[in-house]
């Protein structure tokens, strides 16, 4: 027969051993191992029940209570250690992943509008101020709109100036200029007066060089009314050019030829680079061409639905890339479409 005293000693020894073991645990895994060692099915504390049958029956309840309270004590201590370890783990993680909120932030790279877009918007702003509205027309055109209705019949030599990309579908092509928009806007509004600008992309089948791209922008202008004269054309274009290039600039109008205008002219500005004295950029003439224009040809007026005996009008066409090249002395139009940020970023603060 074992005496309860012996059991008490065992319990005290195990309590001591348990405490020592729990002092050493360093992780939740260690805790689990300690739990199995003491409270598992074959754990040291669990096994104490084997004493019970050897005790006199009257001592068994007390023995049972002793074992149970040891179990509870161990379990409670184990839980406390586990909580402690978990808190330490979180604390360690927080320290390792600490963020110094006082450090300056990393700058976010801001995008900017493409210089062509900025030039287009500046052109819109100026012409909207003179009562023009923006009208968009298609980039894929028919031969009829791109050429024939603009007084350029199929075998006309002027077609040589506008070589383009033809679509596989017969009769369709990428427009070579924004001028076909003149016909679209006239047919839409005839016989009302018109003041419109028509911006957009144009395409040319050409050797790409510093002066010629296969894709570029144009802004067409068209004014139709009952008493429109060349004086209106000059007034509008000089006002535009002064706003675009500065009040101090000088301009001249030079006779030219376009099939869709009669008379036709080109507008020149004194060379920004040399101030008119003559340099490489102006080919030593002192002048640079900024746009083409003229009085709308009677055939074009009629094709648009206006009676040329009653209506007159003027038209002009300019290239925003060319305008920027003149304004900022950019010597290669390919820079606009090469996507080189070193070029584009120079315009991210806006046009000056
Ligand atoms: N369409 C011409 C071109 O691409 C530019 C032009 C010249 C447009 C005279 C016009 C104009 O409206 O009147 O070369």
Coordinates of C-alpha atoms and ligand atoms in Angstrom, one line a residue:
X1 CA 0.0 0.0 0.0
X2 CA 1.4 3.4 -0.9
X3 CA 0.8 6.2 1.5
X4 CA -0.7 9.5 0.5
X5 CA 2.5 11.1 1.8
X6 CA 4.4 9.4 -1.0
X7 CA 2.0 10.8 -3.5
X8 CA 2.3 14.3 -2.0
X9 CA 6.0 14.1 -2.4
X10 CA 5.6 13.1 -6.0
X11 CA 3.1 15.9 -6.7
X12 CA 5.5 18.4 -5.1
X13 CA 8.4 17.1 -7.2
X14 CA 6.4 17.2 -10.4
X15 CA 5.2 20.7 -9.6
X16 CA 8.8 21.7 -9.3
X17 CA 9.9 19.9 -12.4
X18 CA 7.0 21.4 -14.4
X19 CA 7.8 24.9 -13.3
X20 CA 11.5 24.4 -14.3
X21 CA 10.5 23.0 -17.6
X22 CA 8.1 25.9 -18.4
X23 CA 10.9 28.4 -17.5
X24 CA 12.9 27.0 -20.3
X25 CA 10.3 27.0 -23.1
X26 CA 11.2 29.5 -25.8
X27 CA 8.5 29.0 -28.4
X28 CA 4.8 27.9 -28.8
X29 CA 6.3 24.6 -30.1
X30 CA 8.2 24.1 -26.9
X31 CA 5.0 24.8 -24.9
X32 CA 3.2 22.1 -26.9
X33 CA 6.0 19.6 -26.2
X34 CA 5.9 20.4 -22.5
X35 CA 2.1 19.9 -22.4
X36 CA 2.5 16.5 -24.0
X37 CA 5.3 15.6 -21.6
X38 CA 3.2 16.5 -18.5
X39 CA -0.5 16.4 -19.5
X40 CA -0.5 14.1 -22.6
X41 CA -2.0 10.7 -22.4
X42 CA 1.3 9.3 -21.1
X43 CA 2.4 12.5 -19.5
X44 CA 4.1 12.6 -16.1
X45 CA 1.1 14.2 -14.3
X46 CA -1.5 12.0 -16.1
X47 CA 0.4 8.9 -15.0
X48 CA -0.1 9.9 -11.3
X49 CA -3.6 8.4 -11.5
X50 CA -1.9 5.0 -11.5
X51 CA -1.2 5.6 -7.8
X52 CA -4.9 5.8 -6.9
X53 CA -5.7 2.0 -6.9
X54 CA -2.8 1.5 -4.5
X55 CA -4.2 3.9 -1.9
X56 CA -6.7 3.1 0.8
X57 CA -10.1 4.0 -0.5
X58 CA -10.7 6.8 2.1
X59 CA -7.6 8.6 0.9
X60 CA -8.4 8.4 -2.8
X61 CA -10.6 11.6 -3.0
X62 CA -7.9 13.7 -1.5
X63 CA -5.3 12.1 -3.8
X64 CA -7.6 12.9 -6.7
X65 CA -7.9 16.5 -5.7
X66 CA -4.1 16.8 -5.4
X67 CA -3.5 15.4 -8.8
X68 CA -6.3 17.6 -10.4
X69 CA -5.0 20.8 -8.8
X70 CA -1.5 19.9 -10.0
X71 CA -2.9 19.5 -13.5
X72 CA -4.8 22.8 -13.3
X73 CA -1.7 24.6 -11.9
X74 CA 0.5 23.3 -14.7
X75 CA -2.1 24.1 -17.4
X76 CA -2.5 27.6 -16.0
X77 CA 1.2 28.2 -16.0
X78 CA 1.5 26.8 -19.5
X79 CA -1.2 29.1 -20.8
X80 CA 0.5 32.1 -19.2
X81 CA 3.9 31.2 -20.8
X82 CA 2.2 30.8 -24.2
X83 CA 0.6 34.2 -23.9
X84 CA 3.9 35.7 -23.0
X85 CA 5.7 34.1 -25.9
X86 CA 3.1 35.2 -28.4
X87 CA 3.2 38.7 -27.1
X88 CA 7.0 38.7 -27.4
X89 CA 6.7 37.4 -30.9
X90 CA 4.4 40.2 -31.9
X91 CA 6.6 42.8 -30.2
X92 CA 9.6 41.5 -32.1
X93 CA 7.8 41.6 -35.4
X94 CA 6.6 45.2 -34.8
X95 CA 10.2 46.2 -34.0
X96 CA 11.6 44.5 -37.1
X97 CA 9.0 46.0 -39.4
X98 CA 8.9 49.4 -37.8
X99 CA 8.3 52.3 -40.3
X100 CA 9.9 55.6 -39.6
X101 CA 7.0 57.9 -40.4
X102 CA 9.2 60.9 -40.0
X103 CA 11.3 60.0 -43.2
X104 CA 10.5 62.2 -46.2
X105 CA 8.3 60.4 -48.7
X106 CA 9.5 59.2 -52.1
X107 CA 8.5 61.6 -54.8
X108 CA 5.8 60.3 -57.1
X109 CA 6.7 60.8 -60.8
X110 CA 3.9 62.9 -62.3
X111 CA 2.9 62.6 -65.9
X112 CA 2.4 65.6 -68.2
X113 CA 0.5 66.4 -71.3
X114 CA 2.3 65.6 -74.6
X115 CA 3.6 68.8 -76.2
X116 CA 1.4 68.2 -79.2
X117 CA -1.6 68.1 -77.0
X118 CA -0.5 71.2 -75.2
X119 CA -0.1 73.0 -78.6
X120 CA -3.5 71.8 -79.8
X121 CA -5.1 73.1 -76.6
X122 CA -3.4 76.5 -76.9
X123 CA -4.6 76.7 -80.6
X124 CA -8.2 75.8 -79.4
X125 CA -8.0 78.4 -76.7
X126 CA -7.0 81.2 -79.2
X127 CA -9.6 80.3 -81.8
X128 CA -12.4 79.7 -79.3
X129 CA -11.8 83.2 -78.2
X130 CA -12.5 84.4 -81.8
X131 CA -15.8 82.5 -82.0
X132 CA -14.6 79.3 -83.7
X133 CA -15.9 75.9 -82.6
X134 CA -14.0 72.6 -82.6
X135 CA -15.2 70.0 -85.1
X136 CA -13.8 66.5 -85.4
X137 CA -13.8 64.5 -88.6
X138 CA -12.6 61.0 -89.5
X139 CA -9.0 59.9 -89.9
X140 CA -10.0 57.2 -92.4
X141 CA -11.3 58.9 -95.4
X142 CA -12.5 58.2 -98.9
X143 CA -10.6 59.3 -102.0
X144 CA -13.6 61.5 -102.7
X145 CA -13.4 63.5 -99.5
X146 CA -9.6 63.6 -99.2
X147 CA -9.1 64.7 -102.8
X148 CA -12.0 64.9 -105.3
X149 CA -14.4 67.1 -103.3
X150 CA -11.4 69.4 -102.5
X151 CA -10.9 70.0 -106.3
X152 CA -8.2 67.4 -106.7
X153 CA -9.5 65.0 -109.4
X154 CA -7.9 61.5 -109.8
X155 CA -5.1 62.4 -112.2
X156 CA -4.4 65.9 -110.9
X157 CA -0.6 66.5 -110.4
X158 CA -1.3 68.1 -106.9
X159 CA -1.9 64.5 -105.6
X160 CA 1.9 64.2 -105.7
X161 CA 2.0 66.5 -102.7
X162 CA -0.2 64.1 -100.6
X163 CA 0.9 60.6 -101.0
X164 CA -0.7 58.4 -98.4
X165 CA -1.5 54.9 -97.0
X166 CA -4.3 53.1 -98.8
X167 CA -6.5 50.6 -97.0
X168 CA -7.0 47.2 -98.5
X169 CA -10.7 48.1 -98.9
X170 CA -10.9 50.0 -102.2
X171 CA -11.4 53.8 -102.1
X172 CA -10.4 54.1 -98.4
X173 CA -7.2 55.8 -97.2
X174 CA -5.7 57.5 -94.2
X175 CA -6.3 61.2 -94.6
X176 CA -3.3 63.2 -95.7
X177 CA -4.6 66.5 -94.3
X178 CA -7.5 67.7 -92.2
X179 CA -8.9 69.5 -95.2
X180 CA -11.6 66.8 -96.0
X181 CA -13.1 67.9 -92.7
X182 CA -14.1 71.1 -94.5
X183 CA -16.5 69.2 -96.6
X184 CA -17.9 67.3 -93.6
X185 CA -18.5 70.5 -91.6
X186 CA -20.0 72.3 -94.6
X187 CA -22.4 69.5 -95.4
X188 CA -23.4 69.3 -91.8
X189 CA -24.2 73.0 -91.4
X190 CA -25.0 74.4 -94.9
X191 CA -26.4 76.9 -95.5
X192 CA -25.6 78.4 -92.1
X193 CA -22.4 80.5 -91.6
X194 CA -19.5 78.5 -90.1
X195 CA -16.5 79.3 -88.0
X196 CA -14.8 76.0 -87.1
X197 CA -11.4 74.5 -86.5
X198 CA -10.8 70.9 -87.3
X199 CA -7.9 69.3 -85.4
X200 CA -6.5 65.8 -85.7
X201 CA -3.9 63.3 -87.0
X202 CA -2.8 63.1 -90.6
X203 CA -0.7 60.5 -92.4
X204 CA 1.7 60.7 -95.3
X205 CA 3.5 58.0 -97.1
X206 CA 6.9 59.7 -97.1
X207 CA 10.5 59.1 -96.3
X208 CA 10.6 60.0 -92.6
X209 CA 13.2 62.7 -92.0
X210 CA 13.8 65.5 -89.5
X211 CA 11.3 67.6 -91.4
X212 CA 8.7 64.9 -92.3
X213 CA 6.9 62.3 -90.2
X214 CA 4.5 59.7 -91.5
X215 CA 2.0 60.8 -88.8
X216 CA 1.5 64.3 -87.4
X217 CA -1.2 66.7 -86.4
X218 CA -2.9 69.5 -88.2
X219 CA -5.5 72.1 -87.3
X220 CA -7.7 73.1 -90.2
X221 CA -9.7 76.3 -90.0
X222 CA -12.8 77.3 -91.9
X223 CA -15.0 80.3 -91.9
X224 CA -18.0 80.6 -94.3
X225 CA -20.3 83.5 -94.5
X226 CA -21.9 86.2 -96.7
X227 CA -19.2 88.9 -96.7
X228 CA -16.0 87.2 -95.8
X229 CA -12.9 88.6 -97.4
X230 CA -9.2 88.1 -97.4
X231 CA -9.0 91.0 -94.8
X232 CA -10.9 88.7 -92.4
X233 CA -8.4 85.9 -93.1
X234 CA -5.5 88.2 -92.4
X235 CA -7.0 89.6 -89.3
X236 CA -7.8 86.2 -87.8
X237 CA -4.4 84.7 -88.6
X238 CA -2.3 87.6 -87.4
X239 CA -4.3 87.7 -84.2
X240 CA -3.7 83.9 -83.8
X241 CA 0.0 84.2 -84.5
X242 CA 0.5 87.1 -82.1
X243 CA -1.1 85.2 -79.3
X244 CA 0.9 82.1 -80.2
X245 CA 4.3 83.6 -80.8
X246 CA 4.2 87.0 -79.1
X247 CA 3.1 90.5 -79.9
X248 CA 6.5 91.5 -81.2
X249 CA 6.6 89.2 -84.3
X250 CA 6.2 90.3 -87.9
X251 CA 4.3 88.4 -90.5
X252 CA 4.0 88.4 -94.3
X253 CA 1.6 86.7 -96.7
X254 CA 3.1 85.1 -99.8
X255 CA 1.1 83.9 -102.9
X256 CA 1.0 80.1 -103.1
X257 CA -1.1 77.3 -104.6
X258 CA -3.5 74.9 -103.2
X259 CA -6.3 73.2 -105.3
X260 CA -9.0 74.0 -102.7
X261 CA -8.3 77.7 -102.3
X262 CA -8.2 80.6 -104.8
X263 CA -6.3 82.7 -104.2
X264 CA -3.9 80.7 -102.0
X265 CA -1.2 81.9 -99.8
X266 CA 1.3 81.0 -97.2
X267 CA 1.9 82.9 -94.0
X268 CA 5.5 83.5 -92.9
X269 CA 6.9 84.8 -89.7
X270 CA 10.2 86.6 -89.1
X271 CA 12.6 83.9 -88.0
X272 CA 12.7 83.5 -84.2
X273 CA 16.2 82.2 -84.2
X274 CA 18.0 85.0 -86.0
X275 CA 15.3 87.8 -85.7
X276 CA 15.1 88.1 -89.5
X277 CA 18.8 88.5 -90.2
X278 CA 19.1 85.1 -91.8
X279 CA 20.3 81.8 -90.5
X280 CA 20.3 78.1 -91.2
X281 CA 16.8 77.6 -89.8
X282 CA 15.2 80.2 -92.2
X283 CA 17.6 79.2 -95.0
X284 CA 19.0 82.7 -94.9
X285 CA 15.7 84.3 -95.9
X286 CA 14.8 85.8 -92.5
X287 CA 11.3 84.2 -92.8
X288 CA 9.8 80.9 -91.8
X289 CA 6.6 79.5 -93.1
X290 CA 3.9 78.9 -90.4
X291 CA 0.8 77.8 -92.3
X292 CA -1.1 77.6 -95.6
X293 CA -4.4 79.4 -96.3
X294 CA -6.6 80.9 -98.9
X295 CA -10.1 81.9 -99.9
X296 CA -12.3 78.7 -100.3
X297 CA -12.4 77.7 -103.9
X298 CA -15.9 78.1 -105.5
X299 CA -15.9 74.4 -106.4
X300 CA -15.3 73.4 -102.8
X301 CA -18.0 75.7 -101.6
X302 CA -20.4 74.1 -104.0
X303 CA -19.3 70.6 -103.0
X304 CA -20.0 71.6 -99.4
X305 CA -23.5 72.8 -100.2
X306 CA -23.0 76.6 -100.4
X307 CA -23.8 78.7 -103.4
X308 CA -20.5 80.5 -104.3
X309 CA -22.5 83.5 -105.7
X310 CA -23.9 84.1 -102.2
X311 CA -21.2 82.8 -99.9
X312 CA -17.4 83.2 -99.5
X313 CA -15.0 81.8 -97.0
X314 CA -11.4 81.4 -95.9
X315 CA -9.6 78.3 -94.9
X316 CA -6.2 77.6 -93.4
X317 CA -4.1 74.6 -92.3
X318 CA -1.3 74.4 -89.8
X319 CA 0.8 71.8 -88.0
X320 CA 1.0 72.1 -84.2
X321 CA 4.3 70.2 -84.2
X322 CA 5.7 72.6 -86.8
X323 CA 4.5 75.5 -84.6
X324 CA 6.3 74.1 -81.6
X325 CA 9.4 73.5 -83.7
X326 CA 9.5 77.1 -84.7
X327 CA 8.7 78.4 -81.2
X328 CA 11.3 76.3 -79.4
X329 CA 13.9 75.8 -82.1
X330 CA 13.3 72.0 -82.2
X331 CA 15.1 70.7 -85.3
X332 CA 13.6 67.2 -85.6
X333 CA 9.9 66.4 -85.9
X334 CA 10.6 62.8 -85.0
X335 CA 11.3 63.8 -81.4
X336 CA 7.6 64.3 -80.9
X337 CA 6.7 60.6 -81.5
X338 CA 9.9 58.8 -80.3
X339 CA 8.6 58.7 -76.7
X340 CA 11.9 59.9 -75.3
X341 CA 11.2 61.2 -71.8
X342 CA 14.2 63.5 -71.9
X343 CA 12.4 65.4 -74.7
X344 CA 8.9 65.1 -73.4
X345 CA 9.6 66.1 -69.8
X346 CA 10.9 69.5 -71.0
X347 CA 7.2 70.3 -71.7
X348 CA 5.7 68.8 -68.5
X349 CA 5.5 72.2 -66.9
X350 CA 3.5 73.6 -69.8
X351 CA 4.3 75.8 -72.8
X352 CA 6.2 79.0 -72.0
Ligands
LIG1 N1 -4.2 70.9 -96.5 C1 -2.9 71.6 -96.7 C2 -1.8 70.7 -96.5 O1 -1.9 69.7 -95.9 C3 -2.8 72.8 -95.8 C4 -3.8 73.8 -96.1 C5 -3.5 74.8 -97.0 C6 -5.1 73.8 -95.7 C7 -4.3 75.8 -97.4 C8 -6.0 74.8 -96.0 C9 -5.6 75.8 -96.8 O2 -7.2 74.9 -95.5 O3 -6.5 76.8 -97.1 O4 -0.7 70.9 -97.0

